[in-house]
Coordinates of C-alpha atoms in Angstrom, one line a residue:
X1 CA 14.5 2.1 -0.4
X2 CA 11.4 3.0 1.7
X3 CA 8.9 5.5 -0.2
X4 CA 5.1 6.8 0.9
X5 CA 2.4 8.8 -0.7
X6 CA 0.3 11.4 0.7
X7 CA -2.3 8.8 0.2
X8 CA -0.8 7.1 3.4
X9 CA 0.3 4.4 1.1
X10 CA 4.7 3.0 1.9
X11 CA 6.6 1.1 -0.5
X12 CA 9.5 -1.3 0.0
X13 CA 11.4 -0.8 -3.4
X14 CA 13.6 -3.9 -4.4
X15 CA 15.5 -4.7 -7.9
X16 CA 12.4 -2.8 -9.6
X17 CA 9.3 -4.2 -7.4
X18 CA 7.6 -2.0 -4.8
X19 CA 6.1 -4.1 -2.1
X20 CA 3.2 -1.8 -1.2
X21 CA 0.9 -1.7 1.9
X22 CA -1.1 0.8 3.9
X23 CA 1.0 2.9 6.6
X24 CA 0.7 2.6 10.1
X25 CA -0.9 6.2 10.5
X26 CA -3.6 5.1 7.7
X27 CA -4.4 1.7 9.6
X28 CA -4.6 3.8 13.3
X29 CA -6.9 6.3 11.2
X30 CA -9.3 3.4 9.9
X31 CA -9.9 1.3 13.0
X32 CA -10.4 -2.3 12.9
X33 CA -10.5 -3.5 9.4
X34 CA -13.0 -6.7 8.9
X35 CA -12.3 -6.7 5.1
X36 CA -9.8 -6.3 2.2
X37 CA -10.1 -6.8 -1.3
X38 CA -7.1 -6.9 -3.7
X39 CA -6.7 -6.7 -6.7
X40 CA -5.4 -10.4 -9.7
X41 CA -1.7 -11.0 -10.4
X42 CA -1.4 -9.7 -13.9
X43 CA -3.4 -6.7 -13.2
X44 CA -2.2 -3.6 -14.7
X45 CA -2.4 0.2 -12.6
X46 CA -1.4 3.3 -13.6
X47 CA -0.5 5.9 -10.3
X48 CA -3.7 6.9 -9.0
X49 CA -5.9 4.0 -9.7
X50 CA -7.6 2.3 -7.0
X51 CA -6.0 -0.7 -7.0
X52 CA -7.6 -2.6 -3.8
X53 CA -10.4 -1.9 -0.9
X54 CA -10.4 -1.7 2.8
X55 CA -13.6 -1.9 4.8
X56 CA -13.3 -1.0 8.6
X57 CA -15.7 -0.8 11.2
X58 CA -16.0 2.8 10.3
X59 CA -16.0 3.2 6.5
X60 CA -14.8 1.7 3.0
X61 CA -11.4 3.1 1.8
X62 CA -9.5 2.6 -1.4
X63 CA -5.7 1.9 -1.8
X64 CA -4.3 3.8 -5.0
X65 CA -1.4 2.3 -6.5
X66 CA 1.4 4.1 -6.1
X67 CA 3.0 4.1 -9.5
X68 CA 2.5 3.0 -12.8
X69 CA 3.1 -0.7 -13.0
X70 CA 1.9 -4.7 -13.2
X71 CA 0.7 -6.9 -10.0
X72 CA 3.1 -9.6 -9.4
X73 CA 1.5 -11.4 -6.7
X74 CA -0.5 -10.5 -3.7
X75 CA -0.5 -10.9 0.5
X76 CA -3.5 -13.6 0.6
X77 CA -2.7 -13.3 4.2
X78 CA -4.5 -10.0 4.8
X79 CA -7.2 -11.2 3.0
X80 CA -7.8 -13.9 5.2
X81 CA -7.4 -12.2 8.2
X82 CA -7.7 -8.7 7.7
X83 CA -6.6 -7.2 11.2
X84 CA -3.5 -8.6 10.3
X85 CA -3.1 -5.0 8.9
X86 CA -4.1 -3.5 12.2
X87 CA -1.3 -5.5 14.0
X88 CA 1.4 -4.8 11.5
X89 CA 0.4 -2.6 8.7
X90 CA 4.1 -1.8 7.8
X91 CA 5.7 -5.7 8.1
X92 CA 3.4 -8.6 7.6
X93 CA 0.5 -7.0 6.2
X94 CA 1.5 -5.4 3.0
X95 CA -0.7 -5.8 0.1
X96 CA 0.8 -6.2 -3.2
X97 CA 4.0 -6.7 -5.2
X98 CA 4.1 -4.1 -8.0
X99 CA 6.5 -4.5 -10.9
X100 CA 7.0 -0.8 -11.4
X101 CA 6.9 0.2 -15.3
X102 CA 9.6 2.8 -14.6
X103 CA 11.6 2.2 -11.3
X104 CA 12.6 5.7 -11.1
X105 CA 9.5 7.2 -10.7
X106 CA 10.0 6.0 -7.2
X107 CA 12.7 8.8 -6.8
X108 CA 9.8 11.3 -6.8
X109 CA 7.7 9.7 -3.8
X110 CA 8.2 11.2 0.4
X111 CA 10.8 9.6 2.3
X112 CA 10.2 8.5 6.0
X113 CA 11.5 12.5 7.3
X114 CA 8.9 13.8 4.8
X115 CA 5.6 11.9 5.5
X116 CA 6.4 12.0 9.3
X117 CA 6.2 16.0 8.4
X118 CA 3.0 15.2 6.5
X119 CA 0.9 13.3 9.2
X120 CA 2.5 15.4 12.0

């Protein structure tokens, strides 16, 4: 099940784990990213918190997490190279693995038809 936020965040939901990562139309919108910050395995969010930190050539965003829920491991990948996300912010470059407190909650988030709508 593929899920996004207004926040221009997408989720790949699987047996109660979103993978999470930044959306193509957020990466376009940031420009070259030269560094990303994430956040421990272990780590607990609740939906809303800023959960990790981009820095592009034109500013410093957050990434909120998407839903309530515990960080089960992290792409060190994107962290190493961070216009990885650039290249393929929706495959390679997601961000985190986020053991959702309550995998229904994702029920709640757009679909793909509904944040196309969104972004235009």
């Amino acid at each position: 099940m593929l899920k996004f936020t207004e926040e221009h965040e997408w989720l790949k939901v699987e047996g109660g784990v979103a993978t999470v990562g930044i959306t193509e139309h957020a990466a376009g919108q940031l420009g070259d990213l030269v560094f990303v910050e994430l956040p421990e395995a272990g780590a607990t969010f609740s939906k809303g918190d800023s959960a990790a930190t981009v820095e592009s050539v034109k500013a410093a965003s957050d990434v909120y997490c998407p839903l309530d829920g515990e960080i089960v491991e992290i792409n060190q990948a994107i962290v190493d190279d961070p216009s990885l996300v650039n290249s393929d912010p929706q495959g390679a470059a997601w961000f985190f693995k986020l053991k959702l407190a309550d995998p229904r909650s994702a029920d709640n988030l757009l679909d793909e038809a509904a944040y196309k709508e969104l972004v235009g």
